Short mmCIF file of C-alpha atoms in Angstrom, two decimals:
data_model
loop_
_atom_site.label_atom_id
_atom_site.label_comp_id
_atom_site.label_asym_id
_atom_site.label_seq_id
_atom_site.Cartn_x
_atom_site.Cartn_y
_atom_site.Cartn_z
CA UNK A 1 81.93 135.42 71.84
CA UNK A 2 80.52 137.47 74.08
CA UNK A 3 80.22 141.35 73.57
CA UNK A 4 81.76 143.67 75.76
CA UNK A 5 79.27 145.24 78.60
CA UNK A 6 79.01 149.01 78.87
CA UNK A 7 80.20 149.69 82.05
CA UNK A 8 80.28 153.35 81.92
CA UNK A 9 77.40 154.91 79.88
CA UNK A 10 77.07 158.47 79.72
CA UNK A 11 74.15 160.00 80.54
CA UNK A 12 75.01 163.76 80.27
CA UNK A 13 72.41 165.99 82.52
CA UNK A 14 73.14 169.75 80.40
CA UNK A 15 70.20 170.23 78.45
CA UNK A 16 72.19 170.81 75.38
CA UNK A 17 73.66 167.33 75.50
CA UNK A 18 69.85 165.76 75.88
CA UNK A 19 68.73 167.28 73.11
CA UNK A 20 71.80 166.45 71.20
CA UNK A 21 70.81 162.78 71.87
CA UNK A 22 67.28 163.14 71.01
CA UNK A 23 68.99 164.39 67.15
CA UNK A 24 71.13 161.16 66.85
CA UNK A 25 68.08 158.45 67.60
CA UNK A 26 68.07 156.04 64.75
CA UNK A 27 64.50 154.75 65.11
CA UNK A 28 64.37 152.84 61.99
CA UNK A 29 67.69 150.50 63.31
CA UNK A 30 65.40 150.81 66.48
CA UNK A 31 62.94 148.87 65.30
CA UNK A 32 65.28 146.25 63.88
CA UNK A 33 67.60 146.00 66.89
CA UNK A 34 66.32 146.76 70.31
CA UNK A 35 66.27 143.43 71.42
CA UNK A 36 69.79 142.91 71.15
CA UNK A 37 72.17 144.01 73.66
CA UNK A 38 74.23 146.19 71.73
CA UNK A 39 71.05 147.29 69.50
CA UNK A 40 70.09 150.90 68.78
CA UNK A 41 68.43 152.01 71.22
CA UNK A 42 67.89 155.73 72.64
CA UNK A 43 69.26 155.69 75.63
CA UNK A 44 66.34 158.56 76.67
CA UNK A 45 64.62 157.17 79.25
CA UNK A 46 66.18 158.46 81.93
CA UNK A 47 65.27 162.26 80.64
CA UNK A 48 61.72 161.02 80.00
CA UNK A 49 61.51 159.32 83.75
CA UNK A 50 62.71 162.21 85.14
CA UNK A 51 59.97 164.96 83.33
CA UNK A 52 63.40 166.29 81.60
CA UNK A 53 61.94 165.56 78.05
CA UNK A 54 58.23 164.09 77.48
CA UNK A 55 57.37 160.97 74.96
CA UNK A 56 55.05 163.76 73.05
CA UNK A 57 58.65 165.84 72.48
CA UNK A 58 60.82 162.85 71.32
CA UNK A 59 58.04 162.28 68.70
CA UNK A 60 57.60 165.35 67.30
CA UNK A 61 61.23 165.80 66.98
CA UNK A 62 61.19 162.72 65.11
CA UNK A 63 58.43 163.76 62.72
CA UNK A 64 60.14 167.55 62.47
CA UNK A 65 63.19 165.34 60.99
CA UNK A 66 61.13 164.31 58.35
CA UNK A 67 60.78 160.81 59.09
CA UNK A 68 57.48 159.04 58.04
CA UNK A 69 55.65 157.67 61.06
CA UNK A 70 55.07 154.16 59.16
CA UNK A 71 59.07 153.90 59.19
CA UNK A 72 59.15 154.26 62.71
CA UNK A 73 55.82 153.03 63.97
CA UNK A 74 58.01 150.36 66.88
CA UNK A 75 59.56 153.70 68.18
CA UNK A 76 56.63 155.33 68.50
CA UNK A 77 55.37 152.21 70.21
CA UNK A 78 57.59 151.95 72.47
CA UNK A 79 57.12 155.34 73.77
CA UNK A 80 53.31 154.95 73.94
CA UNK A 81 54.36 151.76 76.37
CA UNK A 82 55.18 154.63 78.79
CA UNK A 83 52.37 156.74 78.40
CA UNK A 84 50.53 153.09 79.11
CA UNK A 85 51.94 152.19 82.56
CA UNK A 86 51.40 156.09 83.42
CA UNK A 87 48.00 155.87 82.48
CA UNK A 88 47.29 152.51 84.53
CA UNK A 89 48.86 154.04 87.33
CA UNK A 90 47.01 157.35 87.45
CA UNK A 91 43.45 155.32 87.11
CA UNK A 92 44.63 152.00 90.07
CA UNK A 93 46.89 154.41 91.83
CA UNK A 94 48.33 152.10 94.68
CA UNK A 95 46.88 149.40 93.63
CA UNK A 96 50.11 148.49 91.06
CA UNK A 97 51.80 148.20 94.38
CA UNK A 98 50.07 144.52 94.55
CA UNK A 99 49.37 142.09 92.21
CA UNK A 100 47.36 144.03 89.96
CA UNK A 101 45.12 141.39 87.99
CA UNK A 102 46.41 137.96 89.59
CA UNK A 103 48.06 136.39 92.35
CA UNK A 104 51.85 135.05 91.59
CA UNK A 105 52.13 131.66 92.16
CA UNK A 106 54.30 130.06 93.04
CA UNK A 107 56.25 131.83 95.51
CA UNK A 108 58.59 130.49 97.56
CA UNK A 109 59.87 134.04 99.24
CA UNK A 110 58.69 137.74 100.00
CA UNK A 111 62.46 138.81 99.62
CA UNK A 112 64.95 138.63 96.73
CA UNK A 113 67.40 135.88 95.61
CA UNK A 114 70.67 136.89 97.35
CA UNK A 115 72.75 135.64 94.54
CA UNK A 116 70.87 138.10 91.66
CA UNK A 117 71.87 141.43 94.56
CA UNK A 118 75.40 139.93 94.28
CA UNK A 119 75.31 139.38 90.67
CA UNK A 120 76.36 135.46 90.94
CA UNK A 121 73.25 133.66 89.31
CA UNK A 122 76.09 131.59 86.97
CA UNK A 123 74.72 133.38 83.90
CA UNK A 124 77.58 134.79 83.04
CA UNK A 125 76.35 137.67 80.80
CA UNK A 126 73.24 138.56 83.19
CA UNK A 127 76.06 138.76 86.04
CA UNK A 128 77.72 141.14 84.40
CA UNK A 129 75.32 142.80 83.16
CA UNK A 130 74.43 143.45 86.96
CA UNK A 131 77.59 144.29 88.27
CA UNK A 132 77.77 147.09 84.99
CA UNK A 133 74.37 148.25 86.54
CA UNK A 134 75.30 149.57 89.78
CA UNK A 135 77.78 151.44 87.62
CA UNK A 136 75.84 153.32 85.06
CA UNK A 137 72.29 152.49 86.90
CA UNK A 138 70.82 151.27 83.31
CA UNK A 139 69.84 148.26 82.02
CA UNK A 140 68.76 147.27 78.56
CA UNK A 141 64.95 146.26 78.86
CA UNK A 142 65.72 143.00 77.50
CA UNK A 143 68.23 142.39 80.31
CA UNK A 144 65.57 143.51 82.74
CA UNK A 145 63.02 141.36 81.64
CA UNK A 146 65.78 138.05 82.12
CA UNK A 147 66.44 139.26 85.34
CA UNK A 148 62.91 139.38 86.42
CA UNK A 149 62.32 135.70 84.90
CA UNK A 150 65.00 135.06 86.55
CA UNK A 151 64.05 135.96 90.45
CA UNK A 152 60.14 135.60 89.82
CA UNK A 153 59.84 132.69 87.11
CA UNK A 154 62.44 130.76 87.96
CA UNK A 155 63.82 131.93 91.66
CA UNK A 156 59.68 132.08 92.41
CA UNK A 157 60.33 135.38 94.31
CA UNK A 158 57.36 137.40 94.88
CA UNK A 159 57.90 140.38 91.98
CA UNK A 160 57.96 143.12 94.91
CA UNK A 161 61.91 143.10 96.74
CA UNK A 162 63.06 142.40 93.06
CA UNK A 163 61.06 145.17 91.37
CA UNK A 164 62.57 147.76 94.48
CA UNK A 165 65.85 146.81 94.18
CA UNK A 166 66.18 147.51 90.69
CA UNK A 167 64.15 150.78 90.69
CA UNK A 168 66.28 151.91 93.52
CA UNK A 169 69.54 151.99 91.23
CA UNK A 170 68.09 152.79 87.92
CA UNK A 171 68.23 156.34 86.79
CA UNK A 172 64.94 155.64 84.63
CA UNK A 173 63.52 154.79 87.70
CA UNK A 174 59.78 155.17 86.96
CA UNK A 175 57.49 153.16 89.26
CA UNK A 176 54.58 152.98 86.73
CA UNK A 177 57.29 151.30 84.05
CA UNK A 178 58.99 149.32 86.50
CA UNK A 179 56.43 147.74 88.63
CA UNK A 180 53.85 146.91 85.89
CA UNK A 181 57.05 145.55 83.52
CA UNK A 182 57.49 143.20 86.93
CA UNK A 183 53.91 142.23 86.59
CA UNK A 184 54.53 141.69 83.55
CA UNK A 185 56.81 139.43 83.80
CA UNK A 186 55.59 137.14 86.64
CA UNK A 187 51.94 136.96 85.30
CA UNK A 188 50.13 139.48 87.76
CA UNK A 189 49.58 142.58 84.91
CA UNK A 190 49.47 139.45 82.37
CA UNK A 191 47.53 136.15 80.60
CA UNK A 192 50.91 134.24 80.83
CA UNK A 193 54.72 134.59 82.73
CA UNK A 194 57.42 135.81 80.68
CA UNK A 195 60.57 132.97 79.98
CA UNK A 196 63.68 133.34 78.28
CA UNK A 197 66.17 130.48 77.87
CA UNK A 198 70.18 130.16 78.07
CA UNK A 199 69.36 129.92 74.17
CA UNK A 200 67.43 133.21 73.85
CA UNK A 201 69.76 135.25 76.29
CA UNK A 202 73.21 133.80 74.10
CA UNK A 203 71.10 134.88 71.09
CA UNK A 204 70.47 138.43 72.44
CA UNK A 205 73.68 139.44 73.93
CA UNK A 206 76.03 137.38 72.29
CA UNK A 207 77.22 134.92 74.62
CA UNK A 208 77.52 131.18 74.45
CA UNK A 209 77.19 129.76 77.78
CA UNK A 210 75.93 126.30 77.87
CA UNK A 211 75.16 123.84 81.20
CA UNK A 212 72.86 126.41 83.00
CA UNK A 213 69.70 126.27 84.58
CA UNK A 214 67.81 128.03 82.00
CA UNK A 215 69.77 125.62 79.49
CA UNK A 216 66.18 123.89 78.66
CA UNK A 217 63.27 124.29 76.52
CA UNK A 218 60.77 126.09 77.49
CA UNK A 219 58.11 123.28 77.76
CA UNK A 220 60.26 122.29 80.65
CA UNK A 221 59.81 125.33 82.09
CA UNK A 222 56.59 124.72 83.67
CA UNK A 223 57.91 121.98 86.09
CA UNK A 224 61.52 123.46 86.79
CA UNK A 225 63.02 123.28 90.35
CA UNK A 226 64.11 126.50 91.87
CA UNK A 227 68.02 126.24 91.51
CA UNK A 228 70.37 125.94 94.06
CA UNK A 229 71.99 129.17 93.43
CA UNK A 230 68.76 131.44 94.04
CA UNK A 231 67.40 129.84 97.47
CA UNK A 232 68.92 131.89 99.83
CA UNK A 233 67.11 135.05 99.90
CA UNK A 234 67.12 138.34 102.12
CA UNK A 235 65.31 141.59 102.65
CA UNK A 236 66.56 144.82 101.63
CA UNK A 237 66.76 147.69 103.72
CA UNK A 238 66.40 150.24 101.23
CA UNK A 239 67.42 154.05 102.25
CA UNK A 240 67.55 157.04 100.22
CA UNK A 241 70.39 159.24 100.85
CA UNK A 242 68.40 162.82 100.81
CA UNK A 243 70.55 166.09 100.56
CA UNK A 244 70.10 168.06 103.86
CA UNK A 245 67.38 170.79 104.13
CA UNK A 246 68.22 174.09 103.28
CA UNK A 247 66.10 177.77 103.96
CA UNK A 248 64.73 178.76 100.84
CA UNK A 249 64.63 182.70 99.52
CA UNK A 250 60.63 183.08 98.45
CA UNK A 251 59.55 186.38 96.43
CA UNK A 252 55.99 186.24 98.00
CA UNK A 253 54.78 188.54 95.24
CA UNK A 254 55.51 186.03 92.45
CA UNK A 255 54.04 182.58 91.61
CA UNK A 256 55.96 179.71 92.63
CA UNK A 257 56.14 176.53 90.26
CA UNK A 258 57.07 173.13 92.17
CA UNK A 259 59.06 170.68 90.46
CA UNK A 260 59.45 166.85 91.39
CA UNK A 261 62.26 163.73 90.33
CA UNK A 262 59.43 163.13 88.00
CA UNK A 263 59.35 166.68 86.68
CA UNK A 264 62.38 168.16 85.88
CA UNK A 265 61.33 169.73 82.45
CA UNK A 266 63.77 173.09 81.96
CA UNK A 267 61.09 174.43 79.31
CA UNK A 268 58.16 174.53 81.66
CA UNK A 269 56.49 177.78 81.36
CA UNK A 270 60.19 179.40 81.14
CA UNK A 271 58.37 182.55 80.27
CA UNK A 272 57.63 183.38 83.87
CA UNK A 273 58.88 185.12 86.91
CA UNK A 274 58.65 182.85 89.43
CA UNK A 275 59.94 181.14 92.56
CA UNK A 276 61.25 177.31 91.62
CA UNK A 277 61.32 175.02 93.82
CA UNK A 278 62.51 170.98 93.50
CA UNK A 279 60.57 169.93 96.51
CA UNK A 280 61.68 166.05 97.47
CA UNK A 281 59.34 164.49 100.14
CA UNK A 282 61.02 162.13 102.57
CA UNK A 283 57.65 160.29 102.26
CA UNK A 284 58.07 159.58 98.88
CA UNK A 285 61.65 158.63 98.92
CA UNK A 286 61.01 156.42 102.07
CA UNK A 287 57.72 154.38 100.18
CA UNK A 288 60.01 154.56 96.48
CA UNK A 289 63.84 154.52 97.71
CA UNK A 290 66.64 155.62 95.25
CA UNK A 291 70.15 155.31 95.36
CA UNK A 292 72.92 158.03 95.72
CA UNK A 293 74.01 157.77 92.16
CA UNK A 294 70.31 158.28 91.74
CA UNK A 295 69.84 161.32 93.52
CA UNK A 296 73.12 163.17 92.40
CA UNK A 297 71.39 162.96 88.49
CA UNK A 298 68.33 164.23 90.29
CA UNK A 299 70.08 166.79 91.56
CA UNK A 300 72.01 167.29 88.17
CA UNK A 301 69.38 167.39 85.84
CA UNK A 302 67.22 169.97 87.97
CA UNK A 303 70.87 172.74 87.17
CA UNK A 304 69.30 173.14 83.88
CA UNK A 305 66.26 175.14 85.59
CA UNK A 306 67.14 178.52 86.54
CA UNK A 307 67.21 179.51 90.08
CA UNK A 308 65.80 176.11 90.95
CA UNK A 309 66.06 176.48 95.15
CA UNK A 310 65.89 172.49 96.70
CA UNK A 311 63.34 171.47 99.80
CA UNK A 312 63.62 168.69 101.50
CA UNK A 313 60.56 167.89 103.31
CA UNK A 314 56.37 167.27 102.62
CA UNK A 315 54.55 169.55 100.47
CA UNK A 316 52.59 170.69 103.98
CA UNK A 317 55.31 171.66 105.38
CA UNK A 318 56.69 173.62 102.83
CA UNK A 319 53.23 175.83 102.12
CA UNK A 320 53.18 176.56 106.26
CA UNK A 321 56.95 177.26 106.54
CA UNK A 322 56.31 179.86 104.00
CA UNK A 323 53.65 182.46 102.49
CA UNK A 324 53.17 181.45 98.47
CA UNK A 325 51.30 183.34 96.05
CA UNK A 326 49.86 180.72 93.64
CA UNK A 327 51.70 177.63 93.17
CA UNK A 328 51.37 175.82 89.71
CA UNK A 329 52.41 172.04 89.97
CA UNK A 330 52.27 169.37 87.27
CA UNK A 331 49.64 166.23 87.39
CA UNK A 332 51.18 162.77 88.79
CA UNK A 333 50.11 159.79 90.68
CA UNK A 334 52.76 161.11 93.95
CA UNK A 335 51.17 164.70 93.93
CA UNK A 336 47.36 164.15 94.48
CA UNK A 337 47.98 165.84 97.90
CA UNK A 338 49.07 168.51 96.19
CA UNK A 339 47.17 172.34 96.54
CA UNK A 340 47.59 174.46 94.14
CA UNK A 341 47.05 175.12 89.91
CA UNK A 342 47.50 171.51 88.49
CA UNK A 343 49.13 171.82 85.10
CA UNK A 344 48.46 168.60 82.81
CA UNK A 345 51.76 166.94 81.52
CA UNK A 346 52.64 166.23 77.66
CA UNK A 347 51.22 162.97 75.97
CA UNK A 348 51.70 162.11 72.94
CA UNK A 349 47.79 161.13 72.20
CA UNK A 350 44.87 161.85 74.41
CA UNK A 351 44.39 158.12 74.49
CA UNK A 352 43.41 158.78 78.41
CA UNK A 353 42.29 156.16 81.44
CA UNK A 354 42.46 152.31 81.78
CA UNK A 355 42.78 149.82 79.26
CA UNK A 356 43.37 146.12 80.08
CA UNK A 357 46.19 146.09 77.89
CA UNK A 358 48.46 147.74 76.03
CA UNK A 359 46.98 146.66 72.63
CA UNK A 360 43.79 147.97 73.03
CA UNK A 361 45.30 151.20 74.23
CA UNK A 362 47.57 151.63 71.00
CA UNK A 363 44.59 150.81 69.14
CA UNK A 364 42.82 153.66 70.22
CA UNK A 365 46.82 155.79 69.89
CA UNK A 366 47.57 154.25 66.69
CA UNK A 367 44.25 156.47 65.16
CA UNK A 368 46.40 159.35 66.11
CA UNK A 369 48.98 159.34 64.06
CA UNK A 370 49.01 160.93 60.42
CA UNK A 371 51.03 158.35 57.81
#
């Protein structure tokens, strides 16, 4: 029997509440569960997307808990996964915006299978899973890795509309995480495509659905028609729904630190008087598009800064509309263009550049970390 899909997880944006979260992760039935639908997992990644909390803070709350970092070594994994995709995407830059090491094949469409948007593949659990995501705008990362078998393995839709769509309604939306997991998946960022079976996915979350087209082994995979159900296909129009631009109030005797939806961190350099600005480019919300539900936690999260003032338009604009003392920013792929005092964010090793895969990056991490 099938267990009962989450259709309204909380994801509280007071700081309070975060951190309360961060003091009730289980990582030891972490490493146990994850892969299972109901499993134990954090439910953090949406504070860590967004710059709220950094993967160097969960694990050092972790180890100031007492645990022993051999208990918990799949947590700490995981985390590092993040740090990974972020590091790949500082050294390619826009360059995980394509197939990243090789080309997809086969593809049958540039778009996305109309019947994954509207959540009626015929896998009953991945369905709903879908329809609970445009709710709560999470998925489990097993889920998300079916789905994108699903359109790219098995729909053969390039990785690209899929990958968009479900960044624009997750709240962990993190392009690094979500394009490269894509890539992942379809065999561009990878030696092999990712497959699950109507088996694997019953297994997993709990269902029992038999007569489907994943309802195979997987040596029959390899030579599997593209089902009925995912040929038609369409293009999304993708718009985020910006808040409208306000005049800000600038002390032009103070420093002014600029936040981003990647950096949202309440903590950062709290110490000082200074100007604080969230500054969302319509540039980068017309090349990464979120949803409303989206923005409001955006908007949500950045009430635990104080005196946070919003701008809506490009970084340009804002330093000629108004006279700034120094302006302290923190490092990211989306603010190379940038001017200013770039402050370096929080990793949890200083495991830094490219690595051609994740295993030879948490080799070099795993050196790190005191058992």
């Amino acid at each position: 029997m099938q267990t009962p899909i989450h259709t309204t997880l909380n994801f509280p944006t007071a700081y309070d509440a975060i951190r309360n979260r961060i003091a009730k992760i289980d990582p030891i039935a972490y490493s146990k569960t994850r892969n299972y639908s109901d499993g134990a997992v954090s439910y953090l990644s949406p504070y860590i997307s967004r710059g709220v909390i950094s993967t160097q803070f969960v694990y050092q709350e972790l180890i100031k808990r007492g645990f022993d970092s051999s208990a918990i070594l799949k947590f700490i994994q995981e985390l590092a996964w993040r740090d990974y995709w972020q590091q790949i995407w500082i050294a390619k830059g826009d360059a995980i915006d394509q197939d990243l090491k090789h080309r997809q094949t086969p593809i049958i469409t540039n778009g996305i299978s109309k019947n994954i948007v509207n959540a009626n593949t015929g896998i009953h659990v991945i369905d709903d899973h879908i329809k609970a995501f445009y709710k709560s705008g999470y998925l489990h990362n097993h889920v998300r890795m079916y789905i994108a078998s699903i359109a790219c393995n098995i729909g053969q839709n390039h990785w690209q509309q899929p990958a968009k769509w479900m960044y624009y309604h997750l709240l962990d939306a993190d392009w690094a995480s979500n394009a490269l997991s894509w890539q992942w998946v379809a065999g561009t960022n990878s030696n092999k495509k990712y497959y699950a079976n109507q088996e694997n996915i019953n297994n997993f979350c709990y269902s029992n659905q038999t007569d489907t087209f994943l309802d195979v082994s997987y040596d029959d995979f390899q030579n599997l028609a593209v089902p009925s159900v995912l040929l038609p296909t369409e293009q999304l129009t993708l718009k985020t729904p910006l808040p409208k631009a306000k005049p800000l109030t600038i002390n032009e005797q103070l420093p002014t630190l600029v936040y981003t939806s990647y950096n949202l961190d309440p903590l950062w350099m709290n110490d000082m008087i200074a100007n604080r600005i969230l500054l969302l480019e319509p540039s980068h919300f017309e090349t990464y598009p979120v949803s409303q539900n989206t923005i409001n936690f955006i908007m949500e999260l950045s009430k635990n800064i104080k005196d946070i003032q919003i701008y809506v338009g490009e970084f340009n604009e804002l330093t000629t509309t108004y006279n700034f003392n120094a302006i302290y920013y923190k490092e990211h792929p989306l603010s190379k263009h940038y001017q200013g005092i770039k402050i370096e964010r929080d990793w949890m090793f200083s495991v830094k550049g490219y690595y051609p895969s994740f295993f030879a990056f948490w080799k070099k991490c795993k050196k790190e970390i005191l058992f």
